Tab-separated table of C-alpha atoms and ligand atoms in Angstrom:
chain	number	residue	atom	x	y	z
Z	1	MET	CA	72.871	124.209	87.152
Z	2	LEU	CA	76.790	125.090	87.714
Z	3	HIS	CA	78.474	126.143	90.998
Z	4	LEU	CA	80.585	129.475	91.193
Z	5	ALA	CA	83.530	127.275	93.021
Z	6	GLY	CA	83.526	124.694	90.766
Z	7	GLN	CA	85.586	125.285	88.140
Z	8	ASP	CA	88.527	127.701	87.254
Z	9	SER	CA	87.772	130.991	85.101
Z	10	ARG	CA	87.863	129.225	81.868
Z	11	GLY	CA	85.671	126.436	82.271
Z	12	LEU	CA	83.577	129.394	83.850
Z	13	ALA	CA	83.585	131.278	80.662
Z	14	ARG	CA	82.912	128.936	78.572
Z	15	LYS	CA	79.433	127.573	80.643
Z	16	ALA	CA	78.034	130.224	81.744
Z	17	GLY	CA	78.782	131.709	77.902
Z	18	ILE	CA	80.165	134.491	79.221
Z	19	SER	CA	84.038	137.016	78.573
Z	20	LEU	CA	87.134	135.043	80.007
Z	21	ASP	CA	87.470	138.548	82.168
Z	22	ASP	CA	83.848	138.136	83.463
Z	23	ALA	CA	84.363	134.722	84.431
Z	24	ARG	CA	87.957	135.894	85.871
Z	25	ARG	CA	85.784	138.726	87.982
Z	26	ILE	CA	83.585	136.164	89.135
Z	27	THR	CA	85.919	132.989	90.000
Z	28	GLY	CA	88.161	136.396	91.998
Z	29	ALA	CA	85.140	137.140	94.294
Z	30	VAL	CA	83.948	133.518	94.859
Z	31	ILE	CA	86.902	131.495	94.859
Z	32	GLY	CA	89.531	134.388	95.284
Z	33	ARG	CA	87.843	136.262	98.340
Z	34	GLY	CA	85.194	133.563	99.019
Z	35	GLY	CA	82.196	136.116	98.449
Z	36	SER	CA	78.957	135.737	95.974
Z	37	LEU	CA	78.470	136.430	92.723
Z	38	ARG	CA	77.167	139.907	93.409
Z	39	GLU	CA	80.505	140.946	94.668
Z	40	ALA	CA	81.494	140.358	91.590
Z	41	ARG	CA	83.652	144.089	90.704
Z	42	ASN	CA	83.010	145.815	87.280
Z	43	VAL	CA	81.461	142.816	85.783
Z	44	ARG	CA	78.030	144.500	83.906
Z	45	ARG	CA	74.761	143.700	86.157
Z	46	GLU	CA	73.588	141.742	82.732
Z	47	VAL	CA	76.371	139.172	82.685
Z	48	LEU	CA	75.262	138.647	86.626
Z	49	ASP	CA	72.356	138.201	85.540
Z	50	ARG	CA	72.956	135.746	83.150
Z	51	VAL	CA	75.117	133.754	85.169
Z	52	ALA	CA	72.846	133.780	88.230
Z	53	ALA	CA	69.902	132.026	86.368
Z	54	GLN	CA	72.235	129.981	85.170
Z	55	THR	CA	73.554	128.659	89.229
Z	56	THR	CA	72.206	126.662	91.792
Z	57	PRO	CA	73.492	127.699	95.615
Z	58	GLY	CA	74.766	125.357	98.140
Z	59	GLU	CA	77.611	125.612	100.405
Z	60	LEU	CA	79.095	122.969	103.406
Z	61	THR	CA	77.672	122.584	107.022
Z	62	ARG	CA	79.823	123.166	109.887
Z	63	ILE	CA	78.790	120.021	111.928
Z	64	GLU	CA	82.027	120.540	114.449
Z	65	ALA	CA	85.892	121.133	114.344
Z	66	VAL	CA	87.905	119.374	116.768
Z	67	ASP	CA	91.410	120.508	117.474
Z	68	ALA	CA	94.515	117.392	118.345
Z	69	GLN	CA	97.471	118.696	120.617
Z	70	ASP	CA	99.566	118.881	117.032
Z	71	GLY	CA	97.865	121.457	115.780
Z	72	PHE	CA	95.925	119.933	113.076
Z	73	ARG	CA	92.313	120.771	113.484
Z	74	LYS	CA	89.482	118.701	111.476
Z	75	TYR	CA	86.636	119.662	110.363
Z	76	LEU	CA	83.346	117.266	109.726
Z	77	LEU	CA	81.080	119.570	107.574
Z	78	ALA	CA	77.494	117.546	105.906
Z	79	LEU	CA	77.104	118.437	101.953
Z	80	PRO	CA	73.782	120.264	101.048
Z	81	ASP	CA	71.579	117.003	100.327
Z	82	GLY	CA	73.483	115.662	104.740
Z	83	ALA	CA	76.368	113.408	103.551
Z	84	ARG	CA	79.560	113.991	105.793
Z	85	ILE	CA	83.200	114.582	104.609
Z	86	GLU	CA	85.108	115.558	106.630
Z	87	ALA	CA	88.562	118.016	106.025
Z	88	VAL	CA	92.156	118.847	107.792
Z	89	ARG	CA	94.293	121.491	108.513
Z	90	ILE	CA	97.317	120.495	108.509
Z	91	PRO	CA	100.182	123.375	109.815
Z	92	LEU	CA	103.211	123.763	108.106
Z	93	TYR	CA	106.031	125.691	109.693
Z	94	ASP	CA	104.375	128.163	111.678
Z	95	THR	CA	103.045	130.055	108.906
Z	96	HIS	CA	101.470	128.244	106.782
Z	97	HIS	CA	98.653	125.327	106.298
Z	98	VAL	CA	98.180	122.641	104.283
Z	99	VAL	CA	94.277	121.416	103.454
Z	100	CYS	CA	93.832	117.792	102.841
Z	101	VAL	CA	90.475	117.618	101.570
Z	102	SER	CA	87.990	114.198	100.574
Z	103	SER	CA	86.886	113.684	97.549
Z	104	GLN	CA	84.149	111.643	98.174
Z	105	ALA	CA	81.959	110.214	100.828
Z	106	GLY	CA	83.170	106.999	102.255
Z	107	CYS	CA	85.297	105.477	99.343
Z	108	ALA	CA	84.602	101.685	98.263
Z	109	LEU	CA	87.542	100.815	98.110
Z	110	GLY	CA	88.062	98.154	100.842
Z	111	CYS	CA	91.080	99.256	102.066
Z	112	THR	CA	91.290	97.238	105.107
Z	113	PHE	CA	93.986	99.538	108.034
Z	114	CYS	CA	91.445	103.010	106.169
Z	115	ALA	CA	88.916	103.639	108.338
Z	116	THR	CA	87.022	105.466	105.672
Z	117	GLY	CA	87.270	102.114	102.825
Z	118	GLU	CA	85.001	100.473	106.519
Z	119	LEU	CA	82.140	103.413	105.583
Z	120	GLY	CA	81.626	102.302	101.933
Z	121	LEU	CA	80.741	104.782	99.795
Z	122	THR	CA	77.590	106.844	100.249
Z	123	ARG	CA	79.066	109.500	97.135
Z	124	SER	CA	80.740	110.740	95.143
Z	125	LEU	CA	81.490	114.626	96.018
Z	126	ARG	CA	80.729	117.146	93.295
Z	127	SER	CA	83.656	119.837	92.098
Z	128	TRP	CA	82.670	122.724	94.210
Z	129	GLU	CA	82.029	120.874	97.030
Z	130	ILE	CA	85.744	119.803	97.376
Z	131	VAL	CA	86.762	123.452	96.595
Z	132	ALA	CA	83.668	124.400	99.421
Z	133	GLN	CA	86.367	122.158	101.823
Z	134	VAL	CA	89.413	124.683	101.155
Z	135	LEU	CA	87.634	128.079	101.306
Z	136	HIS	CA	85.612	126.894	104.468
Z	137	VAL	CA	89.154	126.222	106.217
Z	138	ARG	CA	90.961	129.212	104.901
Z	139	ALA	CA	88.013	131.269	106.143
Z	140	ASP	CA	88.491	129.598	109.803
Z	141	SER	CA	92.118	130.824	109.046
Z	142	THR	CA	94.511	133.461	109.997
Z	143	ARG	CA	97.465	131.456	108.309
Z	144	PRO	CA	97.505	131.600	104.135
Z	145	VAL	CA	96.565	128.234	102.720
Z	146	THR	CA	100.104	127.462	100.153
Z	147	GLY	CA	98.851	123.452	99.803
Z	148	VAL	CA	96.294	121.394	99.170
Z	149	VAL	CA	96.585	117.525	98.889
Z	150	PHE	CA	93.704	115.249	98.111
Z	151	MET	CA	94.364	112.915	101.512
Z	152	GLY	CA	90.715	112.550	103.146
Z	153	GLN	CA	88.477	110.341	102.244
Z	154	GLY	CA	87.682	108.322	99.068
Z	155	GLU	CA	88.985	107.856	95.654
Z	156	PRO	CA	89.800	110.462	94.093
Z	157	PHE	CA	90.728	109.206	91.012
Z	158	LEU	CA	87.410	106.962	90.487
Z	159	ASN	CA	86.050	110.832	91.178
Z	160	TYR	CA	88.061	112.026	88.211
Z	161	ASP	CA	87.134	115.466	86.781
Z	162	ALA	CA	85.037	116.438	89.939
Z	163	VAL	CA	88.431	116.135	91.202
Z	164	LEU	CA	90.635	117.598	88.045
Z	165	GLU	CA	88.018	120.254	87.670
Z	166	ALA	CA	88.079	121.480	91.729
Z	167	ALA	CA	92.084	121.235	91.625
Z	168	TYR	CA	92.252	123.701	88.580
Z	169	ALA	CA	90.665	126.487	90.724
Z	170	LEU	CA	92.333	125.933	93.026
Z	171	CYS	CA	95.609	126.473	91.499
Z	172	ASP	CA	94.107	129.631	88.797
Z	173	PRO	CA	95.506	132.821	89.605
Z	174	ALA	CA	91.692	134.589	90.026
Z	175	GLY	CA	90.949	131.621	92.403
Z	176	GLY	CA	92.446	130.158	95.012
Z	177	ARG	CA	95.699	131.091	93.817
Z	178	ILE	CA	97.762	127.634	94.674
Z	179	ASP	CA	100.185	126.250	92.961
Z	180	ALA	CA	99.565	123.296	91.082
Z	181	ARG	CA	102.973	121.947	92.078
Z	182	ARG	CA	101.791	122.269	95.656
Z	183	ILE	CA	98.804	120.335	94.617
Z	184	SER	CA	98.374	116.746	95.391
Z	185	ILE	CA	96.397	113.997	94.066
Z	186	SER	CA	96.822	110.935	95.607
Z	187	THR	CA	95.247	107.346	94.268
Z	188	ALA	CA	95.577	103.809	95.322
Z	189	GLY	CA	96.553	102.755	91.894
Z	190	VAL	CA	93.464	102.980	89.624
Z	191	VAL	CA	95.673	102.247	86.568
Z	192	PRO	CA	93.654	103.160	83.597
Z	193	MET	CA	93.086	107.257	85.300
Z	194	ILE	CA	97.157	106.674	86.298
Z	195	ARG	CA	97.107	106.445	82.061
Z	196	ARG	CA	94.574	109.115	81.143
Z	197	TYR	CA	95.779	111.797	83.797
Z	198	THR	CA	99.986	111.269	82.480
Z	199	ALA	CA	98.719	111.369	79.083
Z	200	GLU	CA	96.724	114.416	79.669
Z	201	GLY	CA	99.626	115.632	81.393
Z	202	HIS	CA	98.547	117.483	84.190
Z	203	LYS	CA	101.160	119.366	86.309
Z	204	PHE	CA	99.303	118.635	90.092
Z	205	ARG	CA	102.166	116.276	92.105
Z	206	LEU	CA	100.584	111.886	91.741
Z	207	CYS	CA	101.287	110.367	94.640
Z	208	VAL	CA	100.559	106.879	94.503
Z	209	SER	CA	99.688	104.294	97.938
Z	210	LEU	CA	101.347	101.210	96.916
Z	211	THR	CA	102.133	99.813	100.576
Z	212	ALA	CA	103.603	96.318	99.879
Z	213	ALA	CA	105.470	95.418	96.873
Z	214	ILE	CA	104.463	91.437	97.496
Z	215	PRO	CA	101.732	91.003	95.041
Z	216	TRP	CA	99.697	88.824	97.504
Z	217	LYS	CA	100.480	90.774	100.633
Z	218	ARG	CA	98.929	93.979	98.635
Z	219	ARG	CA	96.153	92.029	97.663
Z	220	ALA	CA	94.826	90.777	101.539
Z	221	LEU	CA	95.626	94.914	102.496
Z	222	MET	CA	94.025	96.686	99.208
Z	223	PRO	CA	91.990	94.674	96.840
Z	224	VAL	CA	92.536	97.104	94.652
Z	225	GLU	CA	95.626	95.644	93.748
Z	226	GLN	CA	92.685	92.574	92.585
Z	227	GLY	CA	91.209	94.361	89.536
Z	228	PHE	CA	95.161	96.738	88.638
Z	229	PRO	CA	97.557	94.775	89.696
Z	230	LEU	CA	101.058	96.005	90.769
Z	231	ASP	CA	103.239	94.648	87.775
Z	232	GLU	CA	100.344	97.016	85.785
Z	233	LEU	CA	100.437	100.045	88.471
Z	234	VAL	CA	104.454	99.648	88.048
Z	235	ASP	CA	103.914	99.988	83.910
Z	236	ALA	CA	101.976	103.404	84.805
Z	237	ILE	CA	104.159	104.993	87.473
Z	238	ARG	CA	107.119	103.867	85.390
Z	239	GLU	CA	105.132	105.909	82.312
Z	240	HIS	CA	104.156	108.598	84.615
Z	241	ALA	CA	107.812	109.454	85.598
Z	242	ALA	CA	109.497	109.371	82.583
Z	243	VAL	CA	107.082	111.977	81.304
Z	244	ARG	CA	106.916	114.409	84.866
Z	245	GLY	CA	110.140	113.247	87.087
Z	246	ARG	CA	109.740	111.854	90.800
Z	247	VAL	CA	107.057	110.104	91.356
Z	248	THR	CA	105.319	110.471	95.135
Z	249	LEU	CA	104.756	106.694	96.891
Z	250	GLU	CA	102.925	107.115	100.201
Z	251	TYR	CA	103.774	103.131	102.318
Z	252	VAL	CA	101.787	102.450	105.415
Z	253	MET	CA	103.833	101.040	107.526
Z	254	ILE	CA	102.875	98.015	109.420
Z	255	ALA	CA	104.488	95.998	111.662
Z	256	GLY	CA	104.196	92.240	111.377
Z	257	VAL	CA	103.173	92.834	107.838
Z	258	ASN	CA	105.338	94.978	105.579
Z	259	VAL	CA	108.049	96.051	107.502
Z	260	GLY	CA	110.544	92.898	106.844
Z	261	PRO	CA	113.905	92.803	104.615
Z	262	GLU	CA	111.550	90.208	101.792
Z	263	ASP	CA	109.639	93.560	101.649
Z	264	ALA	CA	112.118	96.513	101.540
Z	265	ALA	CA	114.234	93.804	98.669
Z	266	ALA	CA	110.265	93.305	96.807
Z	267	LEU	CA	110.403	97.514	97.044
Z	268	GLY	CA	113.783	97.312	95.644
Z	269	GLN	CA	113.216	94.418	92.839
Z	270	LEU	CA	109.316	96.428	91.880
Z	271	LEU	CA	111.385	99.551	91.688
Z	272	SER	CA	114.371	99.575	89.810
Z	273	GLY	CA	115.551	102.005	87.707
Z	274	ILE	CA	112.319	103.596	88.738
Z	275	PRO	CA	112.699	107.679	90.229
Z	276	VAL	CA	110.207	108.033	92.912
Z	277	ARG	CA	110.127	108.984	96.295
Z	278	LEU	CA	108.928	107.000	98.844
Z	279	ASN	CA	107.110	107.741	102.115
Z	280	PRO	CA	107.053	105.821	104.662
Z	281	ILE	CA	103.768	106.531	107.036
Z	282	SER	CA	103.421	104.770	110.516
Z	283	VAL	CA	99.561	102.990	110.254
Z	284	ASN	CA	97.416	104.602	112.246
Z	285	ASP	CA	95.888	101.726	113.941
Z	286	VAL	CA	91.739	102.655	113.997
Z	287	THR	CA	90.934	98.664	113.749
Z	288	GLY	CA	93.208	97.550	116.882
Z	289	ARG	CA	93.693	95.096	114.361
Z	290	PHE	CA	97.312	96.603	113.019
Z	291	ARG	CA	100.591	97.289	114.411
Z	292	PRO	CA	103.097	100.802	114.166
Z	293	PRO	CA	106.424	100.275	113.930
Z	294	THR	CA	108.500	100.662	116.779
Z	295	GLU	CA	110.995	102.278	116.075
Z	296	ALA	CA	113.183	99.829	116.865
Z	297	GLU	CA	111.641	98.017	114.279
Z	298	TRP	CA	111.509	101.396	112.194
Z	299	ASN	CA	115.326	101.858	111.768
Z	300	LEU	CA	116.068	98.489	110.281
Z	301	PHE	CA	113.415	98.551	107.771
Z	302	ARG	CA	115.063	102.435	106.819
Z	303	ASP	CA	118.191	100.560	106.867
Z	304	ALA	CA	116.957	98.119	103.711
Z	305	LEU	CA	115.484	100.160	102.106
Z	306	ALA	CA	118.308	102.590	102.246
Z	307	ARG	CA	120.831	99.402	100.709
Z	308	GLU	CA	116.792	98.781	98.615
Z	309	LEU	CA	116.498	101.893	96.787
Z	310	PRO	CA	120.198	103.170	96.558
Z	311	GLY	CA	119.561	107.503	95.957
Z	312	GLN	CA	115.864	107.238	96.241
Z	313	PRO	CA	114.343	110.200	98.559
Z	314	ILE	CA	112.746	107.957	101.531
Z	315	VAL	CA	110.763	110.372	103.523
Z	316	ARG	CA	108.861	109.060	106.490
Z	317	ARG	CA	106.115	110.859	106.188
Z	318	TYR	CA	103.707	112.794	109.714
Z	319	SER	CA	100.216	111.734	110.432
Z	320	GLY	CA	99.183	113.913	112.827
Z	321	GLY	CA	96.033	114.516	114.775
Z	322	GLN	CA	95.539	111.687	115.573
Z	323	ASP	CA	94.342	111.702	119.394
Z	324	GLU	CA	91.389	113.738	117.480
Z	325	HIS	CA	91.195	111.313	114.422
Z	326	ALA	CA	92.241	113.506	111.963
Z	327	ALA	CA	95.411	111.482	110.726
Z	328	CYS	CA	95.643	109.664	107.492
Z	329	GLY	CA	93.148	106.429	107.959
Z	330	MET	CA	90.891	107.953	110.661
Z	331	LEU	CA	88.698	109.693	108.535
Z	332	ALA	CA	85.171	107.784	109.155
Z	333	SER	CA	82.852	110.821	109.211
Z	334	ARG	CA	81.654	110.314	113.415
Z	335	ALA	CA	80.898	113.178	114.974
Z	336	ARG	CA	83.418	113.064	118.484
Z	337	GLU	CA	81.492	111.465	121.399
Z	338	ARG	CA	81.234	113.342	124.227
E	1	SAM	C1	92.653	107.896	102.897
E	1	SAM	S1	93.890	107.961	101.434
E	1	SAM	C2	92.810	108.871	100.675
E	1	SAM	C3	93.343	108.929	98.369
E	1	SAM	C4	93.262	107.576	98.096
E	1	SAM	N1	92.448	106.817	98.483
E	1	SAM	C5	94.299	106.082	98.641
E	1	SAM	O1	94.443	106.139	99.389
E	1	SAM	O2	95.184	107.413	98.378
E	1	SAM	C6	95.017	109.276	101.484
E	1	SAM	C7	96.108	108.095	101.654
E	1	SAM	O3	96.248	107.820	103.727
E	1	SAM	C8	96.930	105.996	104.386
E	1	SAM	N2	95.931	105.989	105.186
E	1	SAM	C9	95.386	105.455	105.202
E	1	SAM	N3	94.602	104.179	106.206
E	1	SAM	C10	96.116	104.623	107.124
E	1	SAM	C11	95.834	104.174	107.698
E	1	SAM	N4	95.133	104.105	109.250
E	1	SAM	N5	97.714	104.651	108.817
E	1	SAM	C12	97.715	105.425	107.672
E	1	SAM	N6	97.903	106.003	106.443
E	1	SAM	C13	96.279	105.516	106.163
E	1	SAM	C14	96.448	105.867	102.503
E	1	SAM	O4	97.568	104.670	102.420
E	1	SAM	C15	96.783	107.063	101.728
E	1	SAM	O5	98.066	106.848	100.988
E	2	SF4	S1	92.842	103.873	101.764
E	2	SF4	FE1	92.222	105.579	100.102
E	2	SF4	S2	91.711	103.980	98.207
E	2	SF4	FE2	92.295	102.933	100.726
E	2	SF4	S3	89.829	102.879	101.491
E	2	SF4	FE3	90.845	104.598	102.782
E	2	SF4	S4	90.903	106.478	101.307
E	2	SF4	FE4	89.701	104.630	100.109
């Protein structure tokens, strides 16, 4: 069965066997305005009835929303089968919002520094369950939502088809109307899917979570390194950069682990000749095992990176919402303890 929020207008036209114009009007009502099928304007009743007969209902239920001191707002949402996920509303320039969405409930990849990894995988989300997170946050906001990042729970490239369907629904001019270049898909490094993504020529921003450039260190932090080792990952990044330009690399900084001069040197060697944008981000400690770098440690690492990656932008990323566990790597589907 079809869910009306689960694809873009073209997908809806194809799956429901209706004209593209009618599909655009329906997508406009459901995704564009957050309404229902029957609110679609200028679509004949016979067409609406035909679509309704193929459609499954389903919505997300809010369990709670909590506000962090820095303006981040975290939503704990239940899927129709009771599985729980989170979405985060991120303020941008006091004028816009970006929504961080989950692509899976939990995650199978088990990165040692990530709270979601501790959960294990419950299941992958359907495309409408991803789009509905953005619609839920948008309905709760007075400012426009102008960006989406697939950086919540889960590994987007282990739910590839649904993630791409959702991304196209979100950038559809009749649907979410979000500029495709402001939709970021972040992967821990599922190499075959990065290659497929590159070959298919999608225009959403690809982000790769690197976090270590020394294989044994990466293996200890990110078990995905065992299946898809750094040299293969970097080849896939190089291929992507050759076609689409600079690739964003996320680097979770953990004091005493991956912010030494040898780590910067390994990054320089590994990424030599590849246009990248490095986003270092201080680890949000969820386990009590990891410490973010002090300002002094960060300054040293930043200077080493500037030497080792000449001409490559290095943009430290702020991960907000820490007091309410809305920050990167802190999403673990728990209701707030009272
Ligand atoms: C939660 S992941 C979801 C997307 C995808 N699974 C990935 O790993 O890229 C989004 C980003 O959060 C980062 N992250 C995970 N745990 C973190 C933590 N404890 N502190 C800071 N960032 C973290 C990841 O490295 C990744 O770049
Ligand atoms: S960082 Fe990403 S891949 Fe790793 S456990 Fe967390 S959600 Fe999964």
